[in-house]
PDB file of C-alpha atoms and ligand atoms in Angstrom:
ATOM      1  CA  MET A 413     -13.834  13.405 -17.115  1.00  0.00           C
ATOM      2  CA  MET A 414     -10.646  15.335 -16.908  1.00  0.00           C
ATOM      3  CA  GLY A 415      -8.264  15.589 -19.830  1.00  0.00           C
ATOM      4  CA  SER A 416      -4.810  14.206 -19.365  1.00  0.00           C
ATOM      5  CA  ALA A 417      -1.512  15.338 -20.828  1.00  0.00           C
ATOM      6  CA  GLU A 418      -0.728  11.787 -21.964  1.00  0.00           C
ATOM      7  CA  THR A 419      -2.913   9.955 -24.401  1.00  0.00           C
ATOM      8  CA  PRO A 420      -5.118   7.503 -22.502  1.00  0.00           C
ATOM      9  CA  GLY A 421      -4.281   4.757 -24.999  1.00  0.00           C
ATOM     10  CA  ASP A 422      -0.752   4.519 -23.610  1.00  0.00           C
ATOM     11  CA  VAL A 423      -1.996   3.594 -20.195  1.00  0.00           C
ATOM     12  CA  SER A 424      -1.348   0.069 -19.044  1.00  0.00           C
ATOM     13  CA  GLY A 425      -4.535   0.064 -16.992  1.00  0.00           C
ATOM     14  CA  GLU A 426      -4.629  -3.650 -16.270  1.00  0.00           C
ATOM     15  CA  THR A 427      -0.959  -4.477 -15.828  1.00  0.00           C
ATOM     16  CA  PRO A 428       0.473  -2.731 -12.781  1.00  0.00           C
ATOM     17  CA  THR A 429       4.197  -3.121 -12.256  1.00  0.00           C
ATOM     18  CA  MET A 430       5.472  -5.207  -9.369  1.00  0.00           C
ATOM     19  CA  ALA A 431       6.420  -1.999  -7.527  1.00  0.00           C
ATOM     20  CA  GLN A 432       2.887  -0.619  -7.941  1.00  0.00           C
ATOM     21  CA  GLN A 433       1.363  -3.882  -6.759  1.00  0.00           C
ATOM     22  CA  GLN A 434       3.626  -3.870  -3.704  1.00  0.00           C
ATOM     23  CA  ALA A 435       2.679  -0.266  -2.924  1.00  0.00           C
ATOM     24  CA  ASP A 436      -1.026  -1.166  -3.263  1.00  0.00           C
ATOM     25  CA  ALA A 437      -0.543  -4.206  -1.032  1.00  0.00           C
ATOM     26  CA  LEU A 438       1.165  -2.080   1.613  1.00  0.00           C
ATOM     27  CA  GLY A 439      -1.650   0.486   1.444  1.00  0.00           C
ATOM     28  CA  LEU A 440      -4.281  -2.246   1.758  1.00  0.00           C
ATOM     29  CA  LEU A 441      -2.425  -3.759   4.730  1.00  0.00           C
ATOM     30  CA  ALA A 442      -2.370  -0.403   6.480  1.00  0.00           C
ATOM     31  CA  GLU A 443      -6.046   0.248   5.748  1.00  0.00           C
ATOM     32  CA  THR A 444      -7.021  -3.223   6.940  1.00  0.00           C
ATOM     33  CA  ALA A 445      -5.126  -2.659  10.190  1.00  0.00           C
ATOM     34  CA  LEU A 446      -6.736   0.758  10.688  1.00  0.00           C
ATOM     35  CA  HIS A 447     -10.185  -0.729  10.065  1.00  0.00           C
ATOM     36  CA  HIS A 448      -9.696  -3.047  13.007  1.00  0.00           C
ATOM     37  CA  GLY A 449      -9.720  -0.467  15.731  1.00  0.00           C
ATOM     38  CA  ILE A 450      -6.135   0.759  15.929  1.00  0.00           C
ATOM     39  CA  ASP A 451      -7.394   4.236  15.065  1.00  0.00           C
ATOM     40  CA  PRO A 452     -11.082   5.081  15.470  1.00  0.00           C
ATOM     41  CA  GLY A 453     -10.867   8.216  13.263  1.00  0.00           C
ATOM     42  CA  ALA A 454     -12.834   8.709  10.040  1.00  0.00           C
ATOM     43  CA  PRO A 455     -11.146   7.462   6.844  1.00  0.00           C
ATOM     44  CA  GLY A 456     -10.320  11.007   5.764  1.00  0.00           C
ATOM     45  CA  GLU A 457      -8.573  11.676   9.091  1.00  0.00           C
ATOM     46  CA  ARG A 458      -6.485   8.563   9.607  1.00  0.00           C
ATOM     47  CA  TYR A 459      -3.414   9.752   7.858  1.00  0.00           C
ATOM     48  CA  GLN A 460      -2.458  13.081   6.571  1.00  0.00           C
ATOM     49  CA  VAL A 461      -0.750  13.919   3.333  1.00  0.00           C
ATOM     50  CA  VAL A 462      -0.456  17.639   2.822  1.00  0.00           C
ATOM     51  CA  VAL A 463      -0.573  18.772  -0.775  1.00  0.00           C
ATOM     52  CA  HIS A 464      -0.411  22.421  -1.711  1.00  0.00           C
ATOM     53  CA  VAL A 465      -2.344  22.987  -4.916  1.00  0.00           C
ATOM     54  CA  ASP A 466      -2.816  26.182  -6.859  1.00  0.00           C
ATOM     55  CA  ALA A 467      -6.561  26.657  -7.133  1.00  0.00           C
ATOM     56  CA  PRO A 468      -6.615  26.917 -10.977  1.00  0.00           C
ATOM     57  CA  VAL A 469      -4.757  23.575 -11.292  1.00  0.00           C
ATOM     58  CA  LEU A 470      -7.281  21.821  -9.104  1.00  0.00           C
ATOM     59  CA  ALA A 471     -10.124  23.098 -11.287  1.00  0.00           C
ATOM     60  CA  ASP A 472      -8.408  22.292 -14.591  1.00  0.00           C
ATOM     61  CA  PRO A 473      -5.288  20.086 -14.679  1.00  0.00           C
ATOM     62  CA  ASP A 474      -4.222  21.579 -18.002  1.00  0.00           C
ATOM     63  CA  LEU A 475      -3.841  25.084 -16.581  1.00  0.00           C
ATOM     64  CA  PRO A 476      -0.399  26.253 -15.430  1.00  0.00           C
ATOM     65  CA  GLY A 477       0.295  26.164 -11.707  1.00  0.00           C
ATOM     66  CA  GLN A 478       1.731  23.665  -9.320  1.00  0.00           C
ATOM     67  CA  SER A 479       0.756  20.998  -6.843  1.00  0.00           C
ATOM     68  CA  VAL A 480       3.466  19.919  -4.417  1.00  0.00           C
ATOM     69  CA  LEU A 481       3.732  17.711  -1.361  1.00  0.00           C
ATOM     70  CA  GLU A 482       4.512  19.572   1.830  1.00  0.00           C
ATOM     71  CA  ASP A 483       8.138  18.475   1.901  1.00  0.00           C
ATOM     72  CA  GLY A 484       8.903  19.175  -1.724  1.00  0.00           C
ATOM     73  CA  PRO A 485       8.133  16.632  -4.474  1.00  0.00           C
ATOM     74  CA  HIS A 486       5.722  17.700  -7.189  1.00  0.00           C
ATOM     75  CA  VAL A 487       2.479  15.764  -7.664  1.00  0.00           C
ATOM     76  CA  PRO A 488       0.673  15.379 -11.015  1.00  0.00           C
ATOM     77  CA  ALA A 489      -2.378  17.642 -11.194  1.00  0.00           C
ATOM     78  CA  GLU A 490      -4.699  14.647 -11.718  1.00  0.00           C
ATOM     79  CA  THR A 491      -3.340  13.059  -8.540  1.00  0.00           C
ATOM     80  CA  SER A 492      -4.070  16.183  -6.507  1.00  0.00           C
ATOM     81  CA  ARG A 493      -7.631  16.139  -7.881  1.00  0.00           C
ATOM     82  CA  ARG A 494      -7.998  12.528  -6.747  1.00  0.00           C
ATOM     83  CA  LEU A 495      -6.650  13.304  -3.262  1.00  0.00           C
ATOM     84  CA  ALA A 496      -8.996  16.309  -2.983  1.00  0.00           C
ATOM     85  CA  CYS A 497     -11.970  14.116  -3.974  1.00  0.00           C
ATOM     86  CA  ASP A 498     -12.202  12.669  -0.449  1.00  0.00           C
ATOM     87  CA  ALA A 499     -10.059  14.651   1.985  1.00  0.00           C
ATOM     88  CA  SER A 500      -9.905  17.313   4.648  1.00  0.00           C
ATOM     89  CA  LEU A 501      -9.429  20.708   3.107  1.00  0.00           C
ATOM     90  CA  VAL A 502      -7.971  23.935   4.353  1.00  0.00           C
ATOM     91  CA  VAL A 503      -8.138  26.826   1.942  1.00  0.00           C
ATOM     92  CA  MET A 504      -5.234  29.278   2.378  1.00  0.00           C
ATOM     93  CA  ARG A 505      -4.688  32.429   0.448  1.00  0.00           C
ATOM     94  CA  HIS A 506      -1.149  33.585  -0.182  1.00  0.00           C
ATOM     95  CA  ASP A 507       0.140  36.926  -1.284  1.00  0.00           C
ATOM     96  CA  ALA A 508       2.558  37.261  -4.186  1.00  0.00           C
ATOM     97  CA  ASP A 509       5.526  36.476  -1.891  1.00  0.00           C
ATOM     98  CA  GLY A 510       3.960  33.272  -0.617  1.00  0.00           C
ATOM     99  CA  ARG A 511       2.970  34.598   2.824  1.00  0.00           C
ATOM    100  CA  VAL A 512      -0.316  33.220   4.131  1.00  0.00           C
ATOM    101  CA  MET A 513      -2.917  35.995   4.108  1.00  0.00           C
ATOM    102  CA  GLU A 514      -5.909  33.977   5.251  1.00  0.00           C
ATOM    103  CA  ALA A 515      -6.623  30.376   6.248  1.00  0.00           C
ATOM    104  CA  GLY A 516     -10.155  28.949   6.367  1.00  0.00           C
ATOM    105  CA  ALA A 517     -11.451  26.344   8.810  1.00  0.00           C
ATOM    106  CA  ARG A 518     -10.790  22.723   7.964  1.00  0.00           C
ATOM    107  CA  THR A 519     -13.690  21.117   6.146  1.00  0.00           C
ATOM    108  CA  ARG A 520     -14.169  17.608   4.863  1.00  0.00           C
ATOM    109  CA  ALA A 521     -14.878  17.103   1.188  1.00  0.00           C
ATOM    110  CA  ILE A 522     -17.427  14.450   2.250  1.00  0.00           C
ATOM    111  CA  PRO A 523     -19.067  15.044   5.669  1.00  0.00           C
ATOM    112  CA  PRO A 524     -19.178  12.014   8.018  1.00  0.00           C
ATOM    113  CA  ALA A 525     -22.953  11.476   7.836  1.00  0.00           C
ATOM    114  CA  LEU A 526     -22.910  11.449   4.047  1.00  0.00           C
ATOM    115  CA  ARG A 527     -19.937   9.099   4.054  1.00  0.00           C
ATOM    116  CA  ARG A 528     -21.887   6.641   6.226  1.00  0.00           C
ATOM    117  CA  ALA A 529     -24.831   6.826   3.838  1.00  0.00           C
ATOM    118  CA  LEU A 530     -22.475   6.293   0.881  1.00  0.00           C
ATOM    119  CA  GLN A 531     -20.837   3.295   2.549  1.00  0.00           C
ATOM    120  CA  TYR A 532     -24.259   1.845   3.351  1.00  0.00           C
ATOM    121  CA  ARG A 533     -25.559   2.296  -0.201  1.00  0.00           C
ATOM    122  CA  ASP A 534     -22.490   1.185  -2.172  1.00  0.00           C
ATOM    123  CA  ARG A 535     -20.965  -1.293   0.355  1.00  0.00           C
ATOM    124  CA  GLY A 536     -17.775  -1.538  -1.691  1.00  0.00           C
ATOM    125  CA  CYS A 537     -16.048  -0.389  -4.851  1.00  0.00           C
ATOM    126  CA  ARG A 538     -18.585   0.143  -7.636  1.00  0.00           C
ATOM    127  CA  PHE A 539     -16.175  -0.523 -10.524  1.00  0.00           C
ATOM    128  CA  PRO A 540     -17.545  -3.479 -12.524  1.00  0.00           C
ATOM    129  CA  GLY A 541     -16.365  -6.750 -11.005  1.00  0.00           C
ATOM    130  CA  CYS A 542     -14.458  -5.206  -8.071  1.00  0.00           C
ATOM    131  CA  GLY A 543     -16.537  -4.780  -4.907  1.00  0.00           C
ATOM    132  CA  ARG A 544     -13.453  -4.322  -2.704  1.00  0.00           C
ATOM    133  CA  GLN A 545     -14.621  -3.301   0.734  1.00  0.00           C
ATOM    134  CA  PHE A 546     -12.465  -0.307   1.594  1.00  0.00           C
ATOM    135  CA  GLY A 547     -13.489   2.563  -0.594  1.00  0.00           C
ATOM    136  CA  GLN A 548     -12.849   6.220  -1.107  1.00  0.00           C
ATOM    137  CA  GLY A 549     -15.649   8.608  -1.931  1.00  0.00           C
ATOM    138  CA  HIS A 550     -15.413   9.773  -5.524  1.00  0.00           C
ATOM    139  CA  HIS A 551     -17.174  12.858  -6.848  1.00  0.00           C
ATOM    140  CA  ILE A 552     -18.435  11.817 -10.300  1.00  0.00           C
ATOM    141  CA  ARG A 553     -18.369  15.508 -11.198  1.00  0.00           C
ATOM    142  CA  HIS A 554     -15.535  16.982  -9.131  1.00  0.00           C
ATOM    143  CA  TRP A 555     -16.537  19.500  -6.474  1.00  0.00           C
ATOM    144  CA  VAL A 556     -13.932  21.969  -7.751  1.00  0.00           C
ATOM    145  CA  ASN A 557     -15.888  22.004 -11.020  1.00  0.00           C
ATOM    146  CA  GLY A 558     -19.174  22.602  -9.241  1.00  0.00           C
ATOM    147  CA  GLY A 559     -20.177  18.971  -8.670  1.00  0.00           C
ATOM    148  CA  PRO A 560     -22.411  18.727  -5.577  1.00  0.00           C
ATOM    149  CA  THR A 561     -21.429  16.585  -2.590  1.00  0.00           C
ATOM    150  CA  THR A 562     -24.621  14.538  -2.696  1.00  0.00           C
ATOM    151  CA  LEU A 563     -25.228  10.801  -2.814  1.00  0.00           C
ATOM    152  CA  SER A 564     -26.213  10.984  -6.488  1.00  0.00           C
ATOM    153  CA  ASN A 565     -22.860  12.589  -7.390  1.00  0.00           C
ATOM    154  CA  LEU A 566     -20.791  10.227  -5.205  1.00  0.00           C
ATOM    155  CA  ALA A 567     -19.656   6.667  -5.707  1.00  0.00           C
ATOM    156  CA  LEU A 568     -17.435   4.438  -3.613  1.00  0.00           C
ATOM    157  CA  LEU A 569     -14.273   3.323  -5.435  1.00  0.00           C
ATOM    158  CA  CYS A 570     -11.316   1.356  -4.119  1.00  0.00           C
ATOM    159  CA  ARG A 571      -7.901   3.010  -4.185  1.00  0.00           C
ATOM    160  CA  TRP A 572      -6.981   1.245  -7.433  1.00  0.00           C
ATOM    161  CA  HIS A 573     -10.141   2.140  -9.336  1.00  0.00           C
ATOM    162  CA  HIS A 574     -10.223   5.666  -7.928  1.00  0.00           C
ATOM    163  CA  ARG A 575      -6.838   6.086  -9.616  1.00  0.00           C
ATOM    164  CA  ALA A 576      -8.222   4.476 -12.775  1.00  0.00           C
ATOM    165  CA  VAL A 577     -10.931   7.117 -13.181  1.00  0.00           C
ATOM    166  CA  HIS A 578      -8.715  10.080 -12.236  1.00  0.00           C
ATOM    167  CA  GLU A 579      -5.354   9.261 -13.732  1.00  0.00           C
ATOM    168  CA  ASP A 580      -5.734   6.335 -16.155  1.00  0.00           C
ATOM    169  CA  GLY A 581      -8.410   7.679 -18.484  1.00  0.00           C
ATOM    170  CA  TYR A 582     -11.372   5.523 -17.394  1.00  0.00           C
ATOM    171  CA  GLN A 583     -14.657   7.394 -17.354  1.00  0.00           C
ATOM    172  CA  MET A 584     -17.796   6.929 -15.317  1.00  0.00           C
ATOM    173  CA  GLU A 585     -21.247   8.462 -15.358  1.00  0.00           C
ATOM    174  CA  ARG A 586     -24.464   7.985 -13.452  1.00  0.00           C
ATOM    175  CA  GLN A 587     -27.401   7.258 -15.707  1.00  0.00           C
ATOM    176  CA  PRO A 588     -30.833   8.861 -15.173  1.00  0.00           C
ATOM    177  CA  ASP A 589     -32.016   5.545 -13.668  1.00  0.00           C
ATOM    178  CA  GLY A 590     -29.260   5.788 -11.038  1.00  0.00           C
ATOM    179  CA  GLU A 591     -27.068   3.022 -12.491  1.00  0.00           C
ATOM    180  CA  LEU A 592     -23.372   3.685 -13.031  1.00  0.00           C
ATOM    181  CA  ARG A 593     -21.694   3.190 -16.391  1.00  0.00           C
ATOM    182  CA  PHE A 594     -17.961   2.903 -16.986  1.00  0.00           C
ATOM    183  CA  TRP A 595     -15.904   3.346 -20.153  1.00  0.00           C
ATOM    184  CA  ARG A 596     -12.385   2.201 -20.966  1.00  0.00           C
ATOM    185  CA  PRO A 597      -9.731   4.774 -21.905  1.00  0.00           C
ATOM    186  CA  ASP A 598     -10.377   3.923 -25.599  1.00  0.00           C
ATOM    187  CA  GLY A 599     -14.077   4.774 -25.201  1.00  0.00           C
ATOM    188  CA  ARG A 600     -15.455   1.218 -25.175  1.00  0.00           C
ATOM    189  CA  LEU A 601     -18.200   0.585 -22.638  1.00  0.00           C
ATOM    190  CA  LEU A 602     -17.210  -1.698 -19.761  1.00  0.00           C
ATOM    191  CA  PRO A 603     -19.861  -4.398 -19.444  1.00  0.00           C
ATOM    192  CA  ASP A 604     -21.473  -4.936 -16.074  1.00  0.00           C
ATOM    193  CA  SER A 605     -20.180  -8.008 -14.317  1.00  0.00           C
ATOM    194  CA  PRO A 606     -22.840 -10.468 -13.211  1.00  0.00           C
ATOM    195  CA  PRO A 607     -23.427 -10.631  -9.455  1.00  0.00           C
ATOM    196  CA  PRO A 608     -21.400 -13.409  -7.797  1.00  0.00           C
ATOM    197  CA  ALA A 609     -23.247 -16.697  -7.280  1.00  0.00           C
ATOM    198  CA  ALA A 610     -24.925 -17.023  -3.899  1.00  0.00           C
ATOM    199  CA  VAL A 611     -22.905 -19.125  -1.453  1.00  0.00           C
ATOM    200  CA  PRO A 612     -25.010 -21.540   0.605  1.00  0.00           C
ATOM    201  CA  ALA A 613     -24.789 -21.207   4.385  1.00  0.00           C
ATOM    202  CA  ASP A 614     -22.904 -24.511   4.664  1.00  0.00           C
ATOM    203  CA  PRO A 615     -21.061 -24.757   1.318  1.00  0.00           C
ATOM    204  CA  VAL A 616     -19.142 -27.993   2.066  1.00  0.00           C
ATOM    205  CA  HIS A 617     -22.218 -29.998   2.957  1.00  0.00           C
ATOM    206  CA  ALA A 618     -24.184 -28.487   0.062  1.00  0.00           C
ATOM    207  CA  LEU A 619     -21.439 -29.561  -2.378  1.00  0.00           C
ATOM    208  CA  ARG A 620     -21.229 -33.098  -0.891  1.00  0.00           C
ATOM    209  CA  ALA A 621     -25.011 -33.477  -1.132  1.00  0.00           C
ATOM    210  CA  ARG A 622     -24.900 -32.405  -4.808  1.00  0.00           C
ATOM    211  CA  HIS A 623     -22.129 -34.933  -5.572  1.00  0.00           C
ATOM    212  CA  ASP A 624     -24.012 -37.718  -3.777  1.00  0.00           C
ATOM    213  CA  ALA A 625     -27.139 -36.882  -5.790  1.00  0.00           C
ATOM    214  CA  GLN A 626     -25.109 -37.259  -9.031  1.00  0.00           C
ATOM    215  CA  GLY A 627     -23.530 -40.515  -7.842  1.00  0.00           C
ATOM    216  CA  LEU A 628     -20.022 -39.004  -7.771  1.00  0.00           C
ATOM    217  CA  ARG A 629     -17.412 -40.478  -5.410  1.00  0.00           C
ATOM    218  CA  LEU A 630     -14.760 -37.786  -5.044  1.00  0.00           C
ATOM    219  CA  HIS A 631     -11.681 -38.437  -2.923  1.00  0.00           C
ATOM    220  CA  ALA A 632      -8.090 -37.281  -2.581  1.00  0.00           C
ATOM    221  CA  ARG A 633      -6.924 -39.240  -5.688  1.00  0.00           C
ATOM    222  CA  THR A 634      -9.838 -38.344  -7.985  1.00  0.00           C
ATOM    223  CA  ALA A 635      -7.923 -35.764 -10.020  1.00  0.00           C
ATOM    224  CA  MET A 636      -4.743 -37.869 -10.272  1.00  0.00           C
ATOM    225  CA  PRO A 637      -4.163 -39.137 -13.851  1.00  0.00           C
ATOM    226  CA  GLY A 638      -3.431 -42.831 -14.445  1.00  0.00           C
ATOM    227  CA  TRP A 639      -0.846 -41.899 -17.110  1.00  0.00           C
ATOM    228  CA  LEU A 640       2.816 -42.551 -16.314  1.00  0.00           C
ATOM    229  CA  GLY A 641       4.467 -40.628 -19.144  1.00  0.00           C
ATOM    230  CA  GLU A 642       4.442 -43.259 -21.957  1.00  0.00           C
ATOM    231  CA  ARG A 643       4.404 -42.101 -25.598  1.00  0.00           C
ATOM    232  CA  LEU A 644       0.991 -41.576 -27.174  1.00  0.00           C
ATOM    233  CA  ASP A 645      -0.171 -44.618 -29.210  1.00  0.00           C
ATOM    234  CA  VAL A 646      -1.830 -42.656 -32.056  1.00  0.00           C
ATOM    235  CA  GLY A 647      -3.421 -45.678 -33.734  1.00  0.00           C
ATOM    236  CA  TRP A 648      -4.949 -46.849 -30.501  1.00  0.00           C
ATOM    237  CA  ALA A 649      -6.148 -43.346 -29.629  1.00  0.00           C
ATOM    238  CA  LEU A 650      -7.868 -42.994 -33.046  1.00  0.00           C
ATOM    239  CA  ASP A 651      -9.487 -46.392 -32.685  1.00  0.00           C
ATOM    240  CA  VAL A 652     -10.903 -45.353 -29.377  1.00  0.00           C
ATOM    241  CA  LEU A 653     -11.929 -41.826 -30.292  1.00  0.00           C
ATOM    242  CA  HIS A 654     -13.130 -41.962 -33.909  1.00  0.00           C
ATOM    243  CA  PRO A 655     -16.169 -44.084 -34.778  1.00  0.00           C
ATOM    244  CA  LEU A 656     -15.080 -44.532 -38.460  1.00  0.00           C
ATOM    245  CA  ALA A 657     -11.701 -45.922 -37.376  1.00  0.00           C
ATOM    246  CA  ALA A 658     -13.333 -48.903 -35.728  1.00  0.00           C
ATOM    247  CA  GLY A 659     -12.881 -52.057 -37.806  1.00  0.00           C
ATOM    248  CA  ARG A 660     -10.252 -50.487 -40.134  1.00  0.00           C
ATOM    249  CA  PRO A 661      -7.189 -52.666 -40.721  1.00  0.00           C
ATOM    250  CA  GLN A 662      -4.248 -51.597 -38.555  1.00  0.00           C
ATOM    251  CA  ALA A 663      -1.334 -49.859 -40.351  1.00  0.00           C
TER     252      ALA A 663
HETATM  253 ZN1   ZN B1601     -12.400  10.938  -7.208  1.00  0.00          ZN
HETATM  254 ZN1   ZN B1602     -12.257  -1.359  -7.161  1.00  0.00          ZN
END
């Protein structure tokens, strides 16, 4: 896991601001639309954000150097590592004056065939309890640090949890048995969430049949209380609820 300039304990990992939630919602809307045939391209090709990163920064976020968006704003080094995790890459070499000396062919961090295999194996985000369908390929050990682009070093993570492991101090590791383990920023192990209960093919009829078997008659007014807002009669409530109160003289 990469070190971060801020202490991981300060991170409000579970309480995104309203602005962050809105940005995530917008991203999810766009991805959902793209998944329904507007653009048949591969996930890494559907939109393009160009980030120029100094090679040393990509390998170690604590080293000096810069990562900037094409039109100017600077990007945190951890963010550029996350973007490079699953992206198209063009390596350019510049001379001291910034002129391009050499530009390599565009390659994908995760080739299409491997991405299909990853999607098939993981199906959705692997963060405990998430399972969101649209994922990004995450290199458990980043390729810039020598991590191989192989199924065993990849895991599907949704946009939110991909950020959690790159920028918010969460850590993940694949165990020798192939299972993934996740740790909170404070080092505590995140427990595995149990698999969701199986939903019967016809859930409404299955539920009705179960109620009928238990003799329950549920209708639109079942959950409506008979109480109209009167004050609580404590003496009466005790008489009803407490066995020792029965037969006691009333106060
Ligand atoms: Zn990643
Ligand atoms: Zn997720």
